[in-house]
């Protein structure tokens, strides 16, 4: 039966062409379903006609290709055709009688993958290996043939200079290998996938463009190279007992091959380099293997350096973007606090990361009253900052049209409930202060109660039953409004849990009890109290990095 084999990530997935048509696409009803945004819902189809298979593009966005050529009409498939659908590669195997396995090749090699790499089906038996070299450091064994090895190292260093892309390095490495080994016919570089641990082909090179575009490897040799971290030479691969079970070796008349590990900065294998030759009169020797080890060491070092440089550049880019995000978030906070006769205001904001999820705002209403908004998003960093910017915009818009604190809290909550990310909510305080009557009305949406310092130093707090649901959890939640007259000499402290949960190096929390005691023994001046509280939290932390955002807002009525 004819087969269409998907080649992806070093693995193959066969699909038997047992019906007509066989639709290829992203839609769940397709016979060959592919999960990629670059694949159309119904991308292409394979139709059976008089025992032949024809492939047809169904008006896809990214086209369908057979052997590298885009098709515009139904095209007959031939054995070993390669079909590309968007980013996905398929191998077509026509119906044909399966040949009986010979004594020298009892198992059939698996279908080639996207780079034409095929691991032969050989067993892990001991065989004849003509040479083995274990790398000794990043530059190989320079004490043997130092002139030749130094020349090869210098050549590959010169060829790779200025290349910062790890993927762009690999073809240059193979090109250098072909210059150093003029009798090499094929070469390939494979790297371990960090997630699966499987070898993924990254680069392939052929000396002659007319050659079979596949490079076939012995799984036994590759496993030995990786496990023992040693390079292997087979001076006559066709007669090497280690390849007896590999049909690919005899089919491609490989006469000699070398395989060397690529080691990272810690000496652990991250991949392999493999080259082979079909020339029976110019086979690889022990000196060639030692030279390959030297080149592989420098190649791996260059690849690691390029990879680290790319990571460093990406980190610098991210740091720059985070600095911009930090400036944008700071711009959302009020530049100045309200001015009201007989009152003082103070606020400080310290994010645990470049950006944070804490929030405060002050708005001077048209009738002379002052609106104070204060909140803490569940989560910190970028996710918290995004929600913080959303609630900041929401508060600004709502308070332009709604003067009642209860109605405003409901409107803000309903707006935040729309398209709210699951698990993300905001504990929130909304306060409206009338400086003329000294009346304060407040809605508490799941936040800690403000601490109110009376003139005699005692601490007052709002009752727990006045605390409602956090913002963004339940639409149309009925928030309770609480009121309080601010007496002369009283100071109110609003804070996020980054204050009471600040840790010292021993893991001890600052705690609400210590905070109450500190406020009780502080001066009633709002700005002085706020700054002193922040300093005391820093003293407690004793240099330990913040584990959460720290935000403090204080307001106080002057003593008569």
Coordinates of C-alpha atoms in Angstrom, one line a residue:
X1 CA 0.0 0.0 0.0
X2 CA 1.3 3.5 -0.9
X3 CA 2.3 5.6 2.1
X4 CA 2.6 9.3 2.9
X5 CA 5.1 9.8 5.7
X6 CA 5.3 13.0 7.7
X7 CA 8.9 14.0 8.6
X8 CA 9.0 16.3 11.6
X9 CA 11.4 16.8 14.5
X10 CA 13.5 13.8 13.6
X11 CA 10.5 11.5 13.7
X12 CA 8.3 10.0 11.0
X13 CA 4.5 9.5 11.0
X14 CA 3.1 7.3 8.2
X15 CA -0.3 7.7 6.7
X16 CA -1.6 4.9 4.5
X17 CA -3.3 6.1 1.3
X18 CA -6.2 3.7 1.7
X19 CA -9.0 6.1 0.6
X20 CA -9.6 8.8 -2.0
X21 CA -9.4 11.6 -1.6
X22 CA -7.0 12.0 1.3
X23 CA -7.3 15.6 2.4
X24 CA -4.4 17.3 4.1
X25 CA -5.0 20.4 6.3
X26 CA -5.7 22.0 9.6
X27 CA -9.4 21.1 9.9
X28 CA -10.2 18.3 12.3
X29 CA -12.1 16.4 9.6
X30 CA -9.0 16.1 7.3
X31 CA -7.6 12.6 6.9
X32 CA -4.1 14.0 7.4
X33 CA -4.5 16.7 10.1
X34 CA -1.6 19.1 10.7
X35 CA -1.3 21.5 13.6
X36 CA 0.3 24.7 12.1
X37 CA -1.0 28.2 11.5
X38 CA 0.8 28.1 8.1
X39 CA -1.4 25.2 7.0
X40 CA -4.8 26.0 5.4
X41 CA -7.9 24.4 6.8
X42 CA -8.1 22.2 3.6
X43 CA -4.7 22.7 2.1
X44 CA -4.3 19.8 -0.4
X45 CA -5.6 16.4 -1.3
X46 CA -4.3 13.1 -2.7
X47 CA -6.6 11.4 -5.2
X48 CA -6.3 7.8 -6.4
X49 CA -6.9 7.4 -10.2
X50 CA -6.3 4.0 -12.0
X51 CA -3.8 3.0 -9.3
X52 CA -1.9 6.2 -9.5
X53 CA -1.8 8.9 -6.8
X54 CA -2.2 12.6 -7.8
X55 CA -1.7 15.5 -5.4
X56 CA -3.7 18.7 -5.8
X57 CA -3.5 22.0 -4.1
X58 CA -6.9 23.2 -2.7
X59 CA -6.2 27.0 -3.0
X60 CA -3.9 27.1 0.1
X61 CA -2.3 30.3 1.3
X62 CA 1.3 29.0 1.3
X63 CA 1.2 26.6 -1.6
X64 CA 2.0 22.9 -2.1
X65 CA 5.4 21.8 -3.4
X66 CA 6.6 18.5 -5.0
X67 CA 10.4 18.0 -5.0
X68 CA 10.8 21.8 -4.5
X69 CA 8.5 22.9 -7.3
X70 CA 5.1 24.5 -6.5
X71 CA 2.2 22.7 -8.2
X72 CA -0.7 24.5 -9.8
X73 CA -2.5 21.5 -11.2
X74 CA -3.0 17.9 -10.1
X75 CA 0.4 16.2 -10.2
X76 CA 1.2 12.5 -10.3
X77 CA 3.3 11.3 -7.5
X78 CA 6.3 9.0 -8.0
X79 CA 8.1 6.8 -5.6
X80 CA 10.4 8.8 -3.2
X81 CA 8.8 12.1 -4.1
X82 CA 9.1 14.8 -1.4
X83 CA 6.0 16.9 -0.7
X84 CA 6.1 20.2 1.2
X85 CA 2.8 21.5 2.6
X86 CA 3.5 24.8 4.3
X87 CA 6.4 24.1 6.7
X88 CA 5.6 20.3 6.8
X89 CA 7.6 17.8 4.7
X90 CA 6.2 14.4 3.5
X91 CA 7.9 11.5 1.8
X92 CA 5.8 9.5 -0.7
X93 CA 6.4 5.7 -0.9
X94 CA 4.6 4.0 -3.9
X95 CA 3.0 0.6 -3.6
X96 CA 5.7 -2.0 -4.4
X97 CA 6.5 -5.5 -3.3
X98 CA 8.8 -5.5 -0.2
X99 CA 12.1 -7.2 -1.1
X100 CA 13.2 -10.0 1.0
X101 CA 15.9 -9.0 3.5
X102 CA 19.4 -10.1 2.7
X103 CA 21.9 -11.5 5.2
X104 CA 23.8 -8.3 5.1
X105 CA 20.8 -6.0 5.5
X106 CA 18.0 -7.7 7.6
X107 CA 16.3 -4.5 8.4
X108 CA 15.0 -1.6 6.3
X109 CA 16.2 1.9 7.1
X110 CA 13.6 4.3 8.3
X111 CA 12.3 7.0 5.9
X112 CA 14.6 9.9 5.5
X113 CA 13.8 13.0 7.5
X114 CA 13.6 16.7 6.4
X115 CA 17.4 17.0 6.1
X116 CA 17.8 13.6 4.3
X117 CA 19.3 12.0 7.4
X118 CA 18.6 8.3 7.9
X119 CA 19.6 6.2 10.9
X120 CA 20.1 2.7 9.7
X121 CA 18.4 -0.1 11.5
X122 CA 21.6 -1.6 12.9
X123 CA 21.7 -3.4 16.2
X124 CA 24.0 -2.3 19.0
X125 CA 26.5 -5.1 18.5
X126 CA 30.2 -4.9 18.9
X127 CA 32.1 -4.7 15.6
X128 CA 35.3 -3.6 14.0
X129 CA 36.1 0.1 14.4
X130 CA 39.4 1.1 12.8
X131 CA 40.1 4.1 15.1
X132 CA 38.8 5.9 18.2
X133 CA 39.9 9.3 19.6
X134 CA 38.6 10.9 22.7
X135 CA 38.7 14.8 22.6
X136 CA 41.1 16.4 25.0
X137 CA 39.8 19.9 25.5
X138 CA 38.1 22.4 23.2
X139 CA 40.9 22.3 20.5
X140 CA 41.5 18.6 20.3
X141 CA 44.8 16.7 20.5
X142 CA 47.2 19.4 19.2
X143 CA 50.2 17.4 20.3
X144 CA 49.7 15.1 17.3
X145 CA 50.3 16.7 13.9
X146 CA 50.3 20.2 15.6
X147 CA 51.0 22.0 12.3
X148 CA 48.1 20.5 10.4
X149 CA 45.7 20.8 13.4
X150 CA 46.7 24.4 14.1
X151 CA 46.2 25.2 10.4
X152 CA 42.7 23.6 10.5
X153 CA 41.8 25.4 13.7
X154 CA 42.9 28.7 12.2
X155 CA 41.0 28.1 9.0
X156 CA 37.8 27.3 10.7
X157 CA 38.2 30.3 13.1
X158 CA 38.8 32.6 10.1
X159 CA 35.8 31.1 8.2
X160 CA 33.5 31.5 11.2
X161 CA 34.7 34.9 12.3
X162 CA 31.9 37.5 12.3
X163 CA 29.1 34.9 12.2
X164 CA 26.8 35.5 15.1
X165 CA 23.9 33.2 14.1
X166 CA 24.4 29.7 15.4
X167 CA 22.4 28.2 12.5
X168 CA 24.5 30.2 9.9
X169 CA 27.7 28.7 11.5
X170 CA 26.8 25.1 10.7
X171 CA 27.0 25.2 6.8
X172 CA 30.3 27.1 7.2
X173 CA 31.7 24.4 9.4
X174 CA 30.8 21.7 6.8
X175 CA 32.3 23.9 4.1
X176 CA 35.6 24.1 6.1
X177 CA 35.5 20.3 6.6
X178 CA 35.3 19.7 2.8
X179 CA 38.3 22.0 2.3
X180 CA 40.3 20.2 4.9
X181 CA 39.2 16.7 3.7
X182 CA 39.1 17.0 -0.1
X183 CA 38.1 13.3 -0.5
X184 CA 34.9 13.7 1.7
X185 CA 31.7 13.2 -0.3
X186 CA 29.0 13.8 2.3
X187 CA 28.8 15.5 5.7
X188 CA 26.2 16.4 8.3
X189 CA 25.8 18.0 11.7
X190 CA 23.2 16.9 14.2
X191 CA 22.3 18.5 17.6
X192 CA 20.5 17.2 20.6
X193 CA 17.0 18.6 21.1
X194 CA 17.0 20.1 24.6
X195 CA 13.4 18.9 25.3
X196 CA 13.4 15.4 23.9
X197 CA 17.1 14.6 23.8
X198 CA 16.8 13.3 20.2
X199 CA 19.3 14.2 17.6
X200 CA 18.0 16.7 15.1
X201 CA 19.7 17.3 11.7
X202 CA 20.9 21.0 11.4
X203 CA 23.1 21.0 8.3
X204 CA 23.9 18.7 5.4
X205 CA 26.5 19.0 2.6
X206 CA 27.3 17.0 -0.6
X207 CA 30.3 17.5 -2.8
X208 CA 28.4 16.7 -5.9
X209 CA 24.9 18.2 -6.5
X210 CA 24.0 15.2 -8.5
X211 CA 24.5 12.8 -5.6
X212 CA 21.7 11.2 -3.6
X213 CA 20.6 14.0 -1.3
X214 CA 20.5 11.7 1.7
X215 CA 23.1 11.1 4.4
X216 CA 22.7 7.9 6.3
X217 CA 24.2 7.1 9.7
X218 CA 24.7 4.1 11.9
X219 CA 22.7 4.5 15.1
X220 CA 25.2 2.2 16.9
X221 CA 28.1 4.5 15.9
X222 CA 26.2 7.6 16.9
X223 CA 25.2 6.2 20.3
X224 CA 28.8 5.1 20.9
X225 CA 30.2 8.6 20.0
X226 CA 27.7 10.3 22.4
X227 CA 27.9 7.9 25.3
X228 CA 31.8 7.6 25.2
X229 CA 32.4 11.2 24.0
X230 CA 34.9 9.8 21.6
X231 CA 35.3 10.1 17.8
X232 CA 35.1 7.0 15.6
X233 CA 36.8 6.1 12.3
X234 CA 35.8 3.2 10.1
X235 CA 38.5 2.9 7.4
X236 CA 36.3 0.6 5.3
X237 CA 32.7 1.0 6.3
X238 CA 31.3 -1.4 3.7
X239 CA 33.2 -4.3 5.4
X240 CA 33.0 -3.0 9.0
X241 CA 31.2 -5.5 11.2
X242 CA 29.6 -2.7 13.0
X243 CA 27.6 -1.8 9.9
X244 CA 26.5 -5.3 9.0
X245 CA 22.9 -4.5 9.9
X246 CA 22.8 -1.1 8.1
X247 CA 21.4 -1.4 4.7
X248 CA 22.2 2.3 4.0
X249 CA 26.0 1.8 4.2
X250 CA 26.0 -0.9 1.4
X251 CA 23.4 0.9 -0.7
X252 CA 25.5 4.1 -0.7
X253 CA 28.8 2.3 -1.1
X254 CA 30.3 4.2 1.9
X255 CA 34.0 3.1 2.0
X256 CA 35.1 5.2 4.9
X257 CA 33.5 7.4 7.6
X258 CA 34.3 9.5 10.6
X259 CA 32.0 10.6 13.4
X260 CA 33.1 13.1 16.2
X261 CA 31.2 14.5 19.1
X262 CA 30.5 18.2 19.6
X263 CA 31.1 19.0 23.3
X264 CA 29.8 22.0 25.1
X265 CA 31.8 24.2 27.6
X266 CA 31.2 21.6 30.3
X267 CA 32.4 18.7 28.2
X268 CA 29.0 17.3 27.6
X269 CA 27.9 16.1 24.1
X270 CA 25.5 18.4 22.3
X271 CA 25.7 16.8 18.9
X272 CA 27.9 15.1 16.3
X273 CA 29.7 15.8 13.1
X274 CA 29.8 13.0 10.5
X275 CA 31.6 12.8 7.1
X276 CA 32.1 9.9 4.8
X277 CA 33.6 9.1 1.4
X278 CA 32.8 6.7 -1.4
X279 CA 36.3 6.6 -2.7
X280 CA 37.9 3.2 -2.0
X281 CA 41.4 4.5 -2.8
X282 CA 41.2 7.6 -0.5
X283 CA 39.9 6.4 2.8
X284 CA 40.2 8.3 6.1
X285 CA 43.1 7.5 8.4
X286 CA 43.9 7.9 12.1
X287 CA 45.5 11.3 11.4
X288 CA 42.3 12.4 9.7
X289 CA 40.3 11.4 12.7
X290 CA 42.5 13.4 15.1
X291 CA 42.2 16.4 12.7
X292 CA 38.4 16.1 12.8
X293 CA 38.5 16.0 16.6
X294 CA 40.4 19.3 16.6
X295 CA 38.0 20.9 14.1
X296 CA 35.0 19.6 16.0
X297 CA 36.3 21.1 19.2
X298 CA 36.7 24.5 17.7
X299 CA 33.4 24.2 15.8
X300 CA 31.6 23.4 19.1
X301 CA 33.3 26.2 20.8
X302 CA 32.3 28.6 18.0
X303 CA 28.7 27.4 18.1
X304 CA 28.5 27.7 21.9
X305 CA 29.9 31.2 21.7
X306 CA 27.5 32.2 19.0
X307 CA 24.6 30.7 20.9
X308 CA 25.6 32.6 24.1
X309 CA 26.1 35.8 22.1
X310 CA 22.6 35.5 20.7
X311 CA 21.2 34.8 24.2
X312 CA 23.1 37.9 25.5
X313 CA 21.8 40.1 22.6
X314 CA 18.2 38.8 23.3
X315 CA 18.6 39.5 27.0
X316 CA 19.9 43.0 26.2
X317 CA 16.9 43.6 23.9
X318 CA 14.5 42.3 26.6
X319 CA 16.1 44.5 29.2
X320 CA 15.7 47.5 26.9
X321 CA 12.1 46.7 26.3
X322 CA 11.5 46.2 30.0
X323 CA 13.1 49.7 30.7
X324 CA 10.6 51.2 28.2
X325 CA 7.8 49.2 29.9
X326 CA 8.9 50.5 33.3
X327 CA 8.8 54.1 32.1
X328 CA 5.4 53.6 30.6
X329 CA 4.1 52.1 33.8
X330 CA 5.6 54.9 35.9
X331 CA 3.8 57.4 33.6
X332 CA 0.5 55.8 34.6
X333 CA 1.1 56.8 38.3
X334 CA 0.2 60.4 39.3
X335 CA 3.0 62.9 38.9
X336 CA 1.7 65.0 41.8
X337 CA -0.5 64.1 44.7
X338 CA -3.6 66.2 45.5
X339 CA -3.4 69.6 47.2
X340 CA -6.0 70.3 49.9
X341 CA -6.0 72.7 52.8
X342 CA -5.4 70.9 56.1
X343 CA -4.3 67.6 54.5
X344 CA -1.1 65.9 53.6
X345 CA -0.5 63.1 51.1
X346 CA 2.4 60.7 50.4
X347 CA 2.8 57.7 48.1
X348 CA 5.7 55.4 47.2
X349 CA 5.9 52.5 44.7
X350 CA 8.7 49.9 44.5
X351 CA 8.2 47.0 42.1
X352 CA 9.9 43.7 42.8
X353 CA 10.8 43.4 39.1
X354 CA 11.2 46.0 36.3
X355 CA 7.4 46.4 36.3
X356 CA 4.8 45.4 38.9
X357 CA 1.2 44.8 39.6
X358 CA 0.6 47.3 42.4
X359 CA -1.4 50.5 41.6
X360 CA -2.3 53.8 43.1
X361 CA -3.9 56.9 41.7
X362 CA -5.4 60.3 42.8
X363 CA -7.9 62.3 41.0
X364 CA -9.1 65.8 41.8
X365 CA -12.9 65.8 41.1
X366 CA -14.7 68.8 39.8
X367 CA -16.6 69.5 43.0
X368 CA -13.4 69.7 45.1
X369 CA -13.5 66.2 46.4
X370 CA -10.5 63.9 46.0
X371 CA -10.6 60.3 44.7
X372 CA -7.9 57.9 45.8
X373 CA -7.6 54.5 44.1
X374 CA -5.3 51.8 45.5
X375 CA -4.9 48.2 44.4
X376 CA -2.8 45.0 44.1
X377 CA -3.0 42.7 41.1
X378 CA -2.8 39.0 41.7
X379 CA 0.7 38.3 40.3
X380 CA 3.6 40.5 39.6
X381 CA 5.9 41.3 36.7
X382 CA 4.6 41.8 33.2
X383 CA 1.2 40.0 33.6
X384 CA 0.5 42.1 36.7
X385 CA 1.7 45.3 35.0
X386 CA -0.7 44.7 32.0
X387 CA -3.7 44.3 34.3
X388 CA -2.5 47.3 36.3
X389 CA -2.5 49.5 33.2
X390 CA -6.0 48.3 32.4
X391 CA -7.5 49.1 35.8
X392 CA -5.7 52.5 35.7
X393 CA -7.4 53.4 32.5
X394 CA -10.7 52.1 33.8
X395 CA -10.6 54.2 37.0
X396 CA -9.7 57.4 35.1
X397 CA -12.7 56.9 32.7
X398 CA -15.3 55.9 35.3
X399 CA -14.5 58.7 37.7
X400 CA -15.1 61.3 35.0
X401 CA -18.8 60.4 35.0
X402 CA -19.6 58.7 38.3
X403 CA -19.4 60.6 41.6
X404 CA -20.8 57.9 44.0
X405 CA -18.1 55.6 45.3
X406 CA -20.3 52.6 45.4
X407 CA -21.6 53.1 41.8
X408 CA -18.0 53.7 40.6
X409 CA -16.7 50.5 42.2
X410 CA -19.5 48.5 40.6
X411 CA -18.8 50.0 37.2
X412 CA -15.0 49.4 37.5
X413 CA -15.6 45.8 38.6
X414 CA -18.0 45.1 35.7
X415 CA -15.6 46.5 33.2
X416 CA -12.7 44.5 34.6
X417 CA -14.8 41.3 34.5
X418 CA -15.1 41.5 30.7
X419 CA -12.3 39.3 29.2
X420 CA -10.6 39.0 32.5
X421 CA -7.8 36.4 32.5
X422 CA -8.7 33.5 34.8
X423 CA -6.9 33.6 38.1
X424 CA -6.1 37.3 37.7
X425 CA -8.0 39.7 40.0
X426 CA -7.3 43.0 41.8
X427 CA -7.7 43.7 45.5
X428 CA -8.8 47.3 45.5
X429 CA -9.6 50.3 47.7
X430 CA -11.7 53.2 46.2
X431 CA -11.9 56.3 48.5
X432 CA -13.5 59.6 48.0
X433 CA -12.5 62.3 50.5
X434 CA -14.3 65.6 51.0
X435 CA -11.8 68.0 52.5
X436 CA -14.5 70.5 53.4
X437 CA -16.6 68.1 55.5
X438 CA -13.7 65.8 56.4
X439 CA -15.9 62.9 55.4
X440 CA -14.3 59.8 53.8
X441 CA -16.4 57.1 51.9
X442 CA -14.7 53.9 50.9
X443 CA -15.3 50.6 49.1
X444 CA -13.0 47.7 50.0
X445 CA -12.8 45.1 47.3
X446 CA -10.8 42.3 48.9
X447 CA -7.9 44.4 50.2
X448 CA -6.4 44.8 53.7
X449 CA -8.1 47.4 55.8
X450 CA -6.3 50.8 55.9
X451 CA -4.7 51.5 59.3
X452 CA -5.8 54.7 60.9
X453 CA -3.6 56.3 63.5
X454 CA -5.5 58.4 66.0
X455 CA -3.9 61.4 67.7
X456 CA -3.3 59.4 70.9
X457 CA -1.3 56.7 68.9
X458 CA -4.0 54.0 69.0
X459 CA -4.7 52.2 65.7
X460 CA -8.2 51.9 64.2
X461 CA -9.2 49.6 61.3
X462 CA -12.4 48.9 59.3
X463 CA -14.3 45.7 60.2
X464 CA -13.8 42.6 58.2
X465 CA -17.5 42.4 57.1
X466 CA -17.0 45.6 55.1
X467 CA -14.6 43.7 52.8
X468 CA -16.1 42.7 49.4
X469 CA -15.1 40.5 46.5
X470 CA -11.9 41.5 44.6
X471 CA -12.3 43.4 41.3
X472 CA -12.6 41.1 38.3
X473 CA -14.1 38.1 40.0
X474 CA -17.9 38.5 39.9
X475 CA -19.9 40.8 37.7
X476 CA -22.6 43.1 39.4
X477 CA -21.2 42.4 42.8
X478 CA -23.0 44.6 45.4
X479 CA -20.2 46.5 47.2
X480 CA -20.8 47.9 50.7
X481 CA -19.9 51.6 51.2
X482 CA -18.4 52.5 54.5
X483 CA -18.0 56.1 55.8
X484 CA -15.8 57.7 58.4
X485 CA -15.1 61.3 59.5
X486 CA -11.3 62.0 59.7
X487 CA -10.5 63.8 62.9
X488 CA -7.8 66.4 63.3
X489 CA -4.4 64.7 63.8
X490 CA -5.5 61.3 62.3
X491 CA -3.3 59.6 59.7
X492 CA -4.5 56.9 57.3
X493 CA -2.0 54.3 55.9
X494 CA -2.9 52.3 52.8
X495 CA -0.5 49.4 51.9
X496 CA -0.1 46.3 49.8
X497 CA 0.9 42.9 51.1
X498 CA 4.5 43.5 49.9
X499 CA 4.9 45.5 53.1
X500 CA 3.7 43.0 55.8
X501 CA 5.1 40.0 53.9
X502 CA 8.6 41.5 53.3
X503 CA 11.2 38.9 54.3
X504 CA 14.6 39.1 55.8
X505 CA 17.4 36.7 55.0
X506 CA 16.2 34.2 57.6
X507 CA 12.7 34.1 56.0
X508 CA 11.0 36.0 58.8
X509 CA 8.0 38.2 57.7
X510 CA 7.6 41.9 58.6
X511 CA 4.0 41.1 59.8
X512 CA 1.0 43.3 60.4
X513 CA 1.7 43.3 64.1
X514 CA 5.1 45.0 63.6
X515 CA 3.5 47.4 61.2
X516 CA 0.8 48.4 63.7
X517 CA 3.4 48.9 66.4
X518 CA 5.6 51.0 64.1
X519 CA 2.7 53.2 63.1
X520 CA 1.5 53.6 66.7
X521 CA 5.0 54.9 67.7
X522 CA 5.4 57.2 64.7
X523 CA 4.7 60.9 64.2
X524 CA 1.4 61.9 62.8
X525 CA 2.9 63.6 59.8
X526 CA 1.7 61.7 56.7
X527 CA 4.8 62.1 54.5
X528 CA 7.2 61.5 57.4
X529 CA 5.3 58.4 58.5
X530 CA 5.2 56.9 55.0
X531 CA 8.9 57.4 54.4
X532 CA 9.7 56.0 57.9
X533 CA 7.6 52.9 57.3
X534 CA 9.3 52.2 54.0
X535 CA 12.7 52.6 55.7
X536 CA 11.7 50.2 58.5
X537 CA 10.6 47.6 55.9
X538 CA 14.0 47.9 54.2
X539 CA 15.8 47.5 57.5
X540 CA 13.9 44.4 58.2
X541 CA 14.7 42.9 54.8
X542 CA 18.4 43.5 55.5
X543 CA 19.3 43.4 51.8
X544 CA 17.2 40.4 50.8
X545 CA 15.6 41.1 47.3
X546 CA 11.9 41.9 47.3
X547 CA 9.6 39.0 46.8
X548 CA 6.6 41.2 46.0
X549 CA 5.8 44.8 45.0
X550 CA 5.8 47.3 47.9
X551 CA 3.4 50.3 47.7
X552 CA 2.5 52.7 50.5
X553 CA 0.0 55.6 50.4
X554 CA -0.6 57.9 53.4
X555 CA -3.0 60.8 54.0
X556 CA -3.4 62.8 57.1
X557 CA -5.4 65.6 58.5
X558 CA -3.4 68.3 60.2
X559 CA -3.8 68.7 64.0
X560 CA -5.7 71.8 65.1

